[in-house]
XYZ file of C-alpha atoms in Angstrom:
745
model
C -0.901 37.596 69.394
C 1.942 39.916 70.699
C 2.049 41.689 67.057
C -1.924 41.740 67.348
C -1.781 43.765 70.498
C 0.848 45.907 69.689
C -0.874 47.273 66.246
C -3.708 48.533 68.276
C -1.839 49.842 71.128
C 0.050 52.042 68.550
C -2.934 53.366 67.205
C -4.000 54.330 69.818
C -0.793 56.026 71.070
C -0.878 57.717 68.019
C -4.698 58.729 68.122
C -3.670 60.594 71.443
C -0.651 61.975 70.392
C -2.210 63.662 67.608
C -4.983 65.532 69.904
C -2.394 66.093 72.885
C -0.422 69.243 72.442
C 2.704 68.896 73.956
C 5.229 71.442 74.967
C 8.159 72.881 72.777
C 11.304 70.815 72.868
C 14.010 72.582 74.186
C 17.446 72.593 72.004
C 20.600 70.751 73.476
C 22.049 73.843 73.321
C 20.021 75.217 75.637
C 19.876 72.411 77.395
C 23.807 72.037 77.930
C 23.700 75.982 78.316
C 21.261 76.077 81.248
C 22.631 72.697 83.049
C 23.603 74.166 86.702
C 26.674 72.714 88.207
C 25.699 72.322 91.938
C 29.322 73.781 92.608
C 31.318 76.403 91.065
C 34.640 75.480 89.848
C 37.283 78.338 90.390
C 39.925 78.252 88.018
C 43.704 79.364 87.560
C 44.467 81.297 84.546
C 45.281 78.209 82.052
C 42.032 76.231 82.987
C 43.467 74.428 86.046
C 41.208 73.902 89.059
C 41.843 75.552 92.216
C 38.651 75.212 94.605
C 35.599 73.782 93.688
C 32.677 75.439 95.873
C 29.198 73.904 96.680
C 26.496 76.462 96.189
C 23.935 74.524 96.151
C 22.862 72.409 99.208
C 19.644 70.299 97.400
C 21.521 68.321 94.951
C 24.988 67.254 94.009
C 25.719 68.084 90.590
C 29.656 67.897 88.421
C 30.293 69.648 85.552
C 28.293 69.000 81.715
C 30.564 65.547 80.409
C 30.423 65.513 76.898
C 29.871 62.464 75.488
C 33.842 61.454 74.160
C 34.916 61.853 78.096
C 32.739 59.232 79.525
C 34.082 55.932 79.430
C 33.255 53.508 76.392
C 32.159 50.733 79.215
C 29.832 53.325 80.817
C 28.328 54.302 77.512
C 27.583 50.527 76.555
C 26.243 49.366 80.209
C 24.032 52.327 80.059
C 22.875 51.930 76.672
C 22.446 47.339 77.509
C 20.735 48.167 80.546
C 18.144 50.840 79.734
C 17.487 50.895 76.044
C 19.079 47.828 73.809
C 17.679 48.863 70.848
C 18.695 52.594 71.445
C 20.157 53.057 68.443
C 17.278 51.506 66.353
C 13.884 53.142 66.970
C 12.718 57.302 66.803
C 12.144 58.116 70.213
C 9.570 55.097 71.302
C 10.921 51.462 71.469
C 7.561 49.465 70.237
C 8.614 45.903 70.433
C 9.781 46.810 74.250
C 6.347 48.741 74.969
C 4.134 45.800 73.635
C 5.940 43.638 76.068
C 5.205 45.676 78.393
C 1.588 45.617 77.940
C 1.574 41.782 77.123
C 3.161 41.252 80.676
C 0.799 44.248 82.490
C -1.984 41.954 80.660
C -0.806 38.320 82.495
C 0.466 39.856 85.500
C 3.998 38.730 84.319
C 7.186 41.151 85.366
C 9.072 42.442 82.451
C 11.371 45.090 81.711
C 9.869 48.532 81.619
C 9.072 49.912 77.847
C 10.646 53.496 78.675
C 13.878 54.378 76.442
C 16.556 56.386 77.153
C 14.896 59.387 74.992
C 11.849 59.228 76.834
C 13.528 59.372 79.928
C 15.360 62.365 78.942
C 12.046 63.898 78.205
C 10.754 63.621 81.464
C 14.027 64.623 82.702
C 13.958 67.718 80.810
C 10.053 68.879 81.415
C 8.623 69.421 84.950
C 5.038 68.540 84.369
C 6.796 64.853 83.033
C 8.554 64.360 85.972
C 7.873 60.907 87.587
C 6.357 61.291 90.673
C 6.597 58.861 93.870
C 3.667 56.884 92.373
C 4.827 57.112 89.265
C 3.761 58.414 85.916
C 0.385 59.247 85.084
C -1.201 57.722 81.682
C -1.533 61.422 80.183
C 2.177 61.952 81.426
C 3.512 58.527 79.557
C 1.545 60.414 76.932
C 3.258 63.405 76.578
C 6.490 61.693 77.656
C 6.048 59.569 74.375
C 5.292 62.275 72.250
C 8.063 64.735 73.325
C 10.355 61.700 72.741
C 9.577 61.800 69.452
C 10.095 65.462 68.947
C 13.347 64.985 70.558
C 14.241 62.035 68.185
C 13.490 64.562 65.333
C 15.559 67.363 66.393
C 18.272 66.180 67.770
C 21.111 63.490 67.308
C 21.473 60.058 69.249
C 24.696 60.932 70.939
C 23.738 64.446 72.159
C 20.221 62.415 73.689
C 22.919 60.222 75.239
C 24.994 62.848 76.322
C 22.410 64.956 77.966
C 20.835 61.775 79.909
C 23.821 61.085 81.445
C 24.461 64.540 82.584
C 20.717 64.510 83.860
C 20.074 61.088 84.989
C 19.623 61.011 89.113
C 21.665 57.738 90.294
C 21.422 57.609 94.474
C 20.442 60.488 96.764
C 21.128 63.580 95.618
C 23.833 62.449 93.158
C 22.420 63.762 89.609
C 24.711 62.993 86.692
C 27.808 61.001 85.826
C 30.051 63.583 86.485
C 29.253 63.605 90.393
C 28.542 59.701 90.723
C 32.187 58.812 89.273
C 33.495 61.506 91.690
C 31.657 60.550 94.665
C 31.127 56.873 94.698
C 34.585 56.009 92.675
C 37.095 59.048 93.153
C 37.575 59.482 89.374
C 36.545 61.318 86.536
C 34.262 59.837 84.044
C 36.914 58.842 81.426
C 38.192 56.936 83.355
C 35.575 53.960 84.892
C 35.845 50.108 84.089
C 33.717 48.021 83.630
C 32.103 46.834 86.916
C 31.929 50.619 87.846
C 30.046 51.022 84.819
C 28.020 48.144 85.969
C 27.417 49.342 88.937
C 26.197 53.217 87.687
C 24.080 51.583 85.331
C 22.455 49.452 88.208
C 21.824 52.554 90.406
C 19.464 54.372 87.006
C 17.134 51.317 87.477
C 17.178 51.278 91.721
C 18.570 54.627 92.912
C 17.824 53.597 96.563
C 18.299 50.371 96.884
C 20.189 48.221 99.475
C 23.443 47.245 98.514
C 23.199 43.639 97.791
C 20.145 44.631 95.096
C 22.437 47.223 93.532
C 25.167 44.349 93.083
C 23.389 41.707 92.005
C 21.662 43.874 89.100
C 25.267 45.394 88.433
C 26.639 41.537 87.837
C 23.529 40.908 85.373
C 24.745 44.315 83.488
C 28.511 42.979 83.486
C 27.910 39.495 81.898
C 25.687 40.932 79.109
C 28.710 43.421 78.557
C 31.180 40.592 78.898
C 29.997 37.179 78.970
C 33.222 35.639 79.345
C 33.787 36.828 83.125
C 33.029 34.540 85.777
C 31.319 33.336 88.633
C 33.513 34.369 91.013
C 33.607 38.113 89.606
C 30.015 38.655 90.325
C 30.804 37.137 93.797
C 32.995 39.575 94.407
C 30.881 42.303 93.422
C 28.396 42.324 96.425
C 31.690 43.503 98.072
C 32.451 46.095 95.623
C 29.332 47.421 94.772
C 29.273 47.740 99.260
C 32.482 49.931 99.413
C 31.708 51.825 96.468
C 28.094 52.878 98.074
C 29.820 54.167 101.186
C 32.020 56.363 99.692
C 31.801 60.207 99.474
C 35.477 61.211 97.921
C 33.801 63.960 96.145
C 34.138 66.951 98.783
C 31.402 69.542 99.001
C 34.781 71.846 98.816
C 38.152 70.984 97.937
C 41.346 72.753 96.323
C 43.971 75.087 97.325
C 42.527 78.459 97.269
C 39.289 78.302 99.433
C 39.602 81.871 100.639
C 40.271 83.323 97.037
C 37.072 81.245 95.699
C 34.769 82.346 98.456
C 35.846 85.596 97.123
C 35.448 85.499 93.399
C 31.857 84.130 94.140
C 30.355 86.831 95.840
C 31.519 88.657 93.087
C 30.724 86.383 89.710
C 28.328 83.539 90.847
C 28.150 81.345 87.767
C 29.539 77.565 87.062
C 32.952 78.442 86.281
C 35.425 81.345 87.098
C 38.302 81.951 85.657
C 41.064 83.653 87.997
C 44.371 85.693 87.544
C 46.060 82.696 89.584
C 48.605 80.211 88.713
C 47.937 76.991 90.563
C 51.743 75.757 90.049
C 52.843 78.826 92.101
C 49.316 78.794 94.402
C 50.081 75.131 95.292
C 53.970 75.465 96.028
C 53.160 78.811 98.152
C 50.160 77.095 100.109
C 53.051 74.054 100.990
C 56.024 76.497 101.804
C 53.784 78.312 104.443
C 52.368 74.873 105.740
C 56.372 73.463 106.148
C 57.402 76.304 107.832
C 54.537 77.166 110.339
C 55.242 73.274 111.053
C 58.422 74.358 111.788
C 56.955 77.367 114.180
C 55.039 75.132 116.017
C 56.745 74.773 119.054
C 56.855 78.808 119.030
C 52.993 79.024 119.277
C 52.511 79.701 115.704
C 49.832 78.572 113.740
C 48.224 80.788 111.244
C 50.060 82.689 107.999
C 48.554 83.837 104.988
C 50.445 84.721 101.563
C 49.596 86.986 98.477
C 51.645 87.550 95.164
C 50.930 90.518 92.874
C 52.449 91.240 89.357
C 53.834 94.283 89.322
C 53.367 95.305 85.916
C 48.855 94.893 85.811
C 47.840 93.978 89.250
C 46.888 90.625 88.795
C 47.280 88.225 91.856
C 49.095 85.387 91.606
C 48.679 83.765 94.392
C 45.881 83.760 97.234
C 46.865 81.773 100.174
C 44.371 82.857 102.975
C 45.464 80.390 106.009
C 47.402 77.489 106.749
C 44.724 75.113 106.162
C 44.583 71.985 108.725
C 47.436 73.331 110.751
C 44.742 76.231 112.158
C 42.337 76.541 114.629
C 40.349 78.983 112.459
C 40.827 77.989 108.666
C 38.143 80.075 107.659
C 39.487 83.513 108.816
C 41.294 84.790 105.721
C 44.594 85.996 106.460
C 44.764 88.311 102.954
C 42.080 90.466 103.954
C 41.725 90.378 107.644
C 43.155 93.661 109.559
C 46.315 93.503 111.478
C 48.679 95.664 112.895
C 51.185 95.966 110.463
C 54.888 96.853 112.694
C 57.491 98.014 111.070
C 56.342 97.469 107.347
C 54.620 101.174 107.191
C 58.286 102.473 107.554
C 59.291 102.341 104.066
C 56.267 104.666 103.011
C 56.621 106.709 105.790
C 60.493 107.694 104.940
C 59.015 107.436 101.328
C 56.874 110.720 102.431
C 59.433 112.622 104.438
C 61.769 112.476 101.156
C 59.431 113.518 99.108
C 58.774 116.567 100.968
C 62.138 116.991 101.388
C 62.393 117.106 104.705
C 65.177 113.998 104.607
C 67.716 112.700 102.379
C 68.960 109.457 102.503
C 72.289 110.678 103.838
C 71.059 112.759 106.934
C 71.340 111.473 109.723
C 68.786 111.086 112.857
C 69.218 110.790 116.240
C 68.637 107.318 117.467
C 68.637 107.949 121.360
C 66.033 107.854 123.902
C 63.523 109.988 123.099
C 60.198 111.470 124.993
C 57.839 112.442 123.004
C 54.822 114.680 124.791
C 51.199 113.646 123.347
C 47.792 114.579 124.485
C 47.575 110.924 126.165
C 51.333 111.718 128.313
C 54.766 110.965 126.779
C 55.357 108.774 124.420
C 58.135 106.753 124.321
C 59.444 104.762 121.984
C 62.031 101.389 121.697
C 63.972 99.743 119.216
C 63.332 96.331 118.649
C 66.820 95.056 120.510
C 65.772 97.979 123.393
C 69.453 98.953 122.608
C 70.061 102.915 120.759
C 72.433 103.200 118.087
C 73.462 106.886 117.804
C 73.487 109.132 114.859
C 72.554 107.298 111.948
C 71.779 108.045 108.341
C 68.317 107.486 106.951
C 69.485 104.804 104.910
C 70.891 102.990 108.078
C 67.712 103.862 109.933
C 65.421 102.612 107.259
C 67.507 99.510 106.010
C 68.064 98.254 110.067
C 64.208 98.961 111.061
C 65.183 101.226 113.823
C 62.246 102.835 115.847
C 63.054 106.126 117.532
C 64.414 107.730 114.094
C 60.895 106.548 112.115
C 59.371 108.158 115.114
C 61.357 111.020 114.991
C 60.291 111.422 111.011
C 56.904 110.968 111.972
C 57.049 114.403 113.831
C 58.549 116.166 111.128
C 55.868 114.250 108.791
C 52.890 114.614 110.954
C 50.622 111.617 111.598
C 47.667 113.335 109.627
C 49.530 113.752 106.662
C 51.345 110.323 106.820
C 47.820 108.651 106.745
C 46.668 110.723 104.133
C 49.756 108.990 101.896
C 48.722 105.708 102.983
C 45.371 106.220 101.542
C 46.551 107.265 97.977
C 48.828 105.286 97.892
C 46.174 102.424 98.325
C 46.635 101.771 102.255
C 43.378 103.284 104.047
C 43.472 103.262 107.857
C 40.018 102.994 109.765
C 40.618 106.109 111.764
C 42.552 109.348 111.101
C 46.560 109.698 111.944
C 45.758 111.961 114.460
C 44.030 109.155 116.176
C 46.711 107.026 116.353
C 49.396 109.830 116.849
C 53.422 109.006 116.760
C 53.159 105.673 117.561
C 51.724 105.423 113.519
C 55.617 105.397 112.453
C 55.644 101.258 114.168
C 52.563 100.264 112.827
C 49.972 100.592 115.448
C 46.882 100.789 113.133
C 45.138 98.211 111.245
C 45.718 97.339 108.058
C 45.443 94.121 105.661
C 47.464 92.159 103.989
C 46.497 92.373 100.595
C 46.293 96.147 101.158
C 49.813 96.528 102.791
C 51.111 94.441 99.666
C 49.681 96.267 96.886
C 50.859 99.749 98.993
C 54.509 98.113 98.331
C 53.639 97.074 94.634
C 52.991 100.846 94.364
C 56.705 101.592 95.343
C 57.855 98.510 93.288
C 56.406 100.698 90.047
C 57.921 104.056 90.649
C 55.280 105.680 93.233
C 52.344 104.980 90.903
C 48.925 103.539 92.148
C 47.343 100.444 90.862
C 44.495 98.738 91.298
C 44.710 94.577 92.157
C 42.483 92.348 89.597
C 41.184 89.095 90.617
C 38.668 87.194 88.182
C 40.680 87.027 84.489
C 39.354 89.489 81.938
C 37.411 92.017 84.236
C 38.782 95.220 84.833
C 41.292 95.663 88.271
C 39.746 96.818 91.380
C 40.588 98.290 94.404
C 42.380 96.060 96.930
C 39.775 96.845 99.636
C 36.351 97.660 99.182
C 36.547 100.065 102.683
C 39.198 101.800 101.677
C 36.498 104.776 100.739
C 38.228 105.727 97.425
C 35.402 107.435 95.301
C 35.697 106.628 90.988
C 37.064 110.403 90.985
C 39.892 109.492 93.181
C 40.889 106.896 91.907
C 41.904 107.917 88.534
C 43.119 111.098 89.660
C 45.835 108.805 92.641
C 47.912 107.254 89.913
C 50.820 108.923 90.935
C 50.342 108.259 94.879
C 54.434 108.514 95.885
C 57.184 110.708 94.044
C 59.174 108.564 91.799
C 62.526 109.759 92.903
C 61.246 108.991 96.483
C 60.248 105.452 95.796
C 63.406 104.852 94.038
C 65.277 105.882 96.878
C 63.143 103.499 99.220
C 63.694 100.956 96.904
C 67.363 101.622 96.873
C 67.523 101.490 100.389
C 65.474 97.941 101.084
C 67.941 96.534 98.418
C 71.185 97.263 100.582
C 72.465 94.260 102.631
C 75.002 96.642 103.415
C 72.569 99.048 105.375
C 70.305 96.357 107.104
C 73.760 94.949 108.749
C 73.069 96.280 111.826
C 70.299 94.776 112.587
C 70.061 91.380 110.603
C 73.891 90.869 109.629
C 75.251 90.469 106.179
C 74.271 86.521 105.722
C 70.652 87.417 106.258
C 67.544 85.194 104.792
C 66.672 88.562 103.281
C 69.298 88.499 100.721
C 68.800 86.761 97.122
C 71.369 86.488 94.410
C 68.753 88.737 92.513
C 67.369 91.948 92.761
C 65.041 92.799 95.289
C 63.567 95.059 97.985
C 62.149 93.972 101.532
C 61.190 94.975 104.539
C 60.018 93.112 107.605
C 57.849 93.738 110.113
C 56.440 92.660 114.179
C 53.601 93.600 116.025
C 53.061 94.639 119.818
C 53.592 91.994 121.861
C 54.934 89.690 119.005
C 51.331 89.178 117.632
C 52.338 89.432 113.830
C 55.282 88.771 112.069
C 55.507 90.268 108.048
C 57.560 90.289 105.418
C 57.249 92.286 101.936
C 58.673 93.019 99.233
C 58.912 93.545 95.572
C 61.376 91.860 92.768
C 61.092 93.767 89.077
C 58.134 91.960 88.025
C 56.651 90.620 91.189
C 55.487 91.998 94.994
C 55.230 89.289 97.803
C 53.715 90.034 101.113
C 53.652 87.148 103.992
C 51.884 87.511 107.366
C 52.220 84.878 109.720
C 50.733 84.485 113.662
C 47.642 83.756 115.170
C 43.867 84.293 113.922
C 43.070 84.548 117.634
C 45.778 87.127 118.296
C 47.519 85.232 120.985
C 51.385 86.282 120.705
C 53.985 84.242 119.275
C 57.269 83.134 121.154
C 60.684 84.459 120.320
C 59.646 84.620 116.623
C 61.869 87.503 114.734
C 62.023 89.240 111.451
C 63.633 86.809 110.291
C 62.621 83.430 111.682
C 58.668 84.443 110.788
C 57.230 85.235 107.862
C 60.889 86.108 106.167
C 61.687 82.172 105.253
C 58.721 82.235 103.141
C 58.509 85.106 101.320
C 62.237 84.170 100.017
C 61.344 80.673 99.202
C 58.267 82.047 96.967
C 60.782 84.794 95.255
C 63.476 82.334 94.338
C 60.456 80.193 92.855
C 59.391 82.754 91.033
C 62.497 83.513 89.796
C 64.288 79.992 89.527
C 64.064 81.024 85.893
C 63.581 84.400 85.419
C 66.001 87.347 86.335
C 65.176 90.304 88.632
C 67.325 93.673 87.583
C 67.422 97.041 89.818
C 65.382 99.613 88.567
C 66.757 102.302 86.588
C 66.578 106.125 87.908
C 63.885 108.173 87.138
C 64.722 111.771 86.014
C 64.701 114.424 88.793
C 67.602 112.452 91.051
C 71.313 112.880 91.307
C 73.798 110.608 92.453
C 76.623 111.908 95.336
C 79.515 110.747 96.743
C 78.842 111.403 100.704
C 81.290 111.328 103.810
C 80.301 111.068 107.707
C 82.384 112.722 109.988
C 83.689 111.408 113.456
C 81.905 110.991 116.450
C 81.246 113.180 119.376
C 83.458 110.860 121.494
C 80.837 109.978 123.798
C 82.228 106.519 122.948
C 79.016 105.378 121.280
C 80.238 105.530 118.340
C 83.993 106.210 118.117
C 84.808 107.386 114.839
C 83.375 107.876 111.319
C 79.593 107.721 111.949
C 79.372 105.537 108.660
C 81.371 104.931 105.716
C 81.418 107.178 102.914
C 79.604 106.066 100.239
C 77.886 107.157 96.801
C 74.177 108.190 97.710
C 71.040 109.620 95.863
C 69.445 112.884 96.114
C 66.237 114.113 95.034
C 67.860 116.998 92.420
C 68.363 120.058 95.106
C 68.738 118.289 98.152
C 71.965 116.808 97.887
C 75.149 117.354 100.247
C 78.416 116.195 99.967
C 79.149 116.183 103.835
C 77.268 114.906 106.860
C 79.159 114.956 109.879
C 78.398 115.258 113.641
C 81.989 117.244 115.110
C 84.658 115.989 117.458
C 85.299 115.429 121.038
C 86.591 118.487 123.262
C 90.369 118.609 122.882
C 90.673 118.122 119.350
C 91.812 121.469 117.121
C 89.095 123.853 116.112
C 88.669 125.871 113.054
C 91.188 128.625 113.722
C 93.512 126.263 115.776
C 91.259 126.843 118.873
C 90.617 123.834 120.816
C 86.576 124.436 121.514
C 84.059 122.636 118.891
C 80.292 122.384 119.278
C 79.643 118.794 120.175
C 75.524 118.705 120.221
C 73.996 119.066 117.856
C 75.623 117.831 114.753
C 75.681 119.613 111.630
C 72.948 118.569 109.120
C 70.564 117.644 112.085
C 66.888 118.606 110.940
C 64.623 119.808 114.190
C 61.009 119.590 113.466
C 59.041 121.661 115.016
C 55.024 120.746 116.627
C 52.919 123.223 117.253
C 51.332 120.887 119.543
C 54.345 121.233 121.892
C 54.830 123.759 124.470
C 57.129 126.213 123.055
C 59.511 125.713 126.151
C 59.593 121.598 125.731
C 61.123 122.523 122.217
C 64.268 124.548 123.023
C 67.015 122.953 121.192
C 70.667 122.903 123.485
C 73.663 123.708 122.342
C 76.982 122.093 123.578
C 80.607 122.915 123.231
C 82.260 120.549 125.874
C 84.422 123.447 127.405
C 84.475 124.535 131.058
C 82.964 127.220 132.375
C 84.264 130.295 132.574
C 85.755 129.895 129.006
C 84.553 132.707 127.732
C 82.771 131.143 124.943
C 79.866 132.921 123.118
C 77.062 131.648 120.511
C 75.715 133.003 117.234
C 73.083 132.165 115.334
C 72.948 133.816 111.451
C 76.239 136.144 112.772
C 73.866 137.505 115.553
C 75.160 136.743 119.292
C 72.480 135.183 121.491
C 74.403 133.404 124.576
C 77.204 132.872 126.444
C 78.889 130.061 128.044
C 79.586 126.667 127.533
C 76.254 125.604 126.691
C 73.202 127.230 124.841
C 69.391 126.952 124.909
C 67.843 128.463 122.022
C 63.919 128.292 120.836
C 64.184 127.753 117.443
C 62.422 128.950 114.867
C 61.685 127.559 111.008
C 64.208 128.081 108.381
C 67.712 127.490 108.065
C 70.591 128.616 110.619
C 74.505 128.595 110.679
C 75.543 128.575 114.486
C 78.981 129.445 115.391
C 81.254 129.033 118.549
C 83.052 131.969 119.051
C 86.064 132.678 121.759
C 87.096 135.938 124.063
C 89.033 137.292 120.975
C 85.939 136.880 118.567
C 86.856 134.384 116.420
C 84.839 131.690 115.284
C 85.959 128.115 116.584
C 83.699 125.611 115.449
C 80.132 126.309 112.824
C 77.648 124.027 112.202
C 74.240 124.142 110.028
C 70.936 123.027 110.927
C 67.589 123.518 109.340
C 64.317 124.236 111.338
C 60.958 122.779 109.797
C 57.431 122.970 110.440
C 55.080 125.692 112.190
C 56.690 128.530 114.095
C 56.396 127.719 117.380
C 53.595 130.047 119.269
C 51.975 130.485 122.342
C 49.109 128.055 122.880
C 45.765 129.994 122.416
C 43.527 130.523 125.494
C 40.861 127.893 125.630
C 37.600 129.469 125.002
């Protein structure tokens, strides 16, 4: 009887198929190509997952899974549950169709006649999709025709693979990858028979109660493994209930959330390969979190870290926050604008060296200074509130002394320094004049990414280079708001003089030079060559450590995203330990050697004379050493002359005690001339008959004198009553000529 009914039914369907015009069936490759995950997978350079980011809130769909990556148990369960004769029919199971028709005729419950191929046809064509009331007769006919076409152009393994990736399971879950990771917390290749049975049961009843799903799964499991005991099925109820409550497949998970959001804005696609190294990213995140836990008693909860490849600008690590330790974990500390403190000093001194205003051995006065500005007197202080007296540029930079840095900015000017920062890849929001002389101490705001790339400019001998985050794309600017035009990008390859960049790196790698502030046994000292600088912003709101090795540049920031100050966090207890750990990780099996000096540098042995006897410096200012100079600026002796009473040049007793020989005086046209007079001191008593000469011409009498300086190099002589020269110093005056201010209009 069934065969009698099946033949007319088949004939009817064939007749309908002949008169029905079905839509063109897509190819397997097209379906796979057009498949879109609800998440974007952000990968490291070797294909390892860094971050998964949800981009489609309406559905939960994982990655496309090839059939060989699906467990055999799941493939078996799905076929036994949905289409027992899947490998026998040509898209339509006529035997199942006749059984279904017979059941409908006699109102008995039978299995549906829809094959896996027919279900797939309905999933691929919107016109054939099942509605809440089921499919219409015409949809069923179209589904049958489409299934037959699929079987003629697709292989069976392709049909099953596409079906497993597109079939809805439960709620928003579509495809076997999302199901496996959500309910079972594992990849599809790891599903066992019990898990596969639950998955197959959900296809038939995606929104059923756990008990119904468990009953159906038990039936599938018994067909798969008849030897299963009754107790296994009894336990299925509890197992299914637990699985259906799981949500292990988080919407966003991974170790690089901030980087992932950034690359998604630039490259919105299913899978993005970045330049990062997953092992390094993981270590950097762990190191930062561990150190911040140690600092929690000092009111520190946030941090950020970035690692750049010096050669090509590839970003190798990007840690935007401390994650679970932070109350503002969404804030990306790599791109956030913060005050950099003393970390701008290397670029400042590089500019002063390049302009030949200073050398690494030039003496700067680290003493109380009052600098007149439009807003009043600016009085810079050192970190420890103490002054070191006359110090060389090498010591001033390595020991991070503030007052010498401000004096250096007076020579360079804030406007010129701001231009230099911009060319080096560290743009400021305002002009240099807006910040004034406090710019030397980091009063502007910059991002960790831009500042780290600025240090990379120094690491590369002064050559600016853009960074790259997405593998295969050309490098791009670290800060889209930098305002650099395409023409400027090409022209700004040489951002810092090569010799000046080398000298700054040599200073920042000198453990002896930084000893005055950091001591000889500092966390900043590494067993391989590195150059490093720390910085702390006003009120201890930001702490930084930036530096480079032969191959890498590493930048670290710690603080609070809210801007709240830290408690008792120094340059070596804040960001520096994390910087040192990451550097050691990078060079665990990779050497780092000091760079070779570029052409145009000379190395000269220099000596530093005795102090002035005022109790601040005692004897020699600094130990003799070999020092690097830009060719033409070399000098063998830098000295402050001795205190009164020591023998003079021609056997006399008078000496010039202030200023010291080699002093460089920077003129500022914004300061009234009478505020810029230089005072000469001899230490002799009044009535000694001493006279002062400048460039051989007399200009004053007495033990002291005041001089209105003018640009140029000058010789200052102290002459006794008999006309004999008792002492002589040489100094240089730089800057615009001092003139009286023009009347306001």
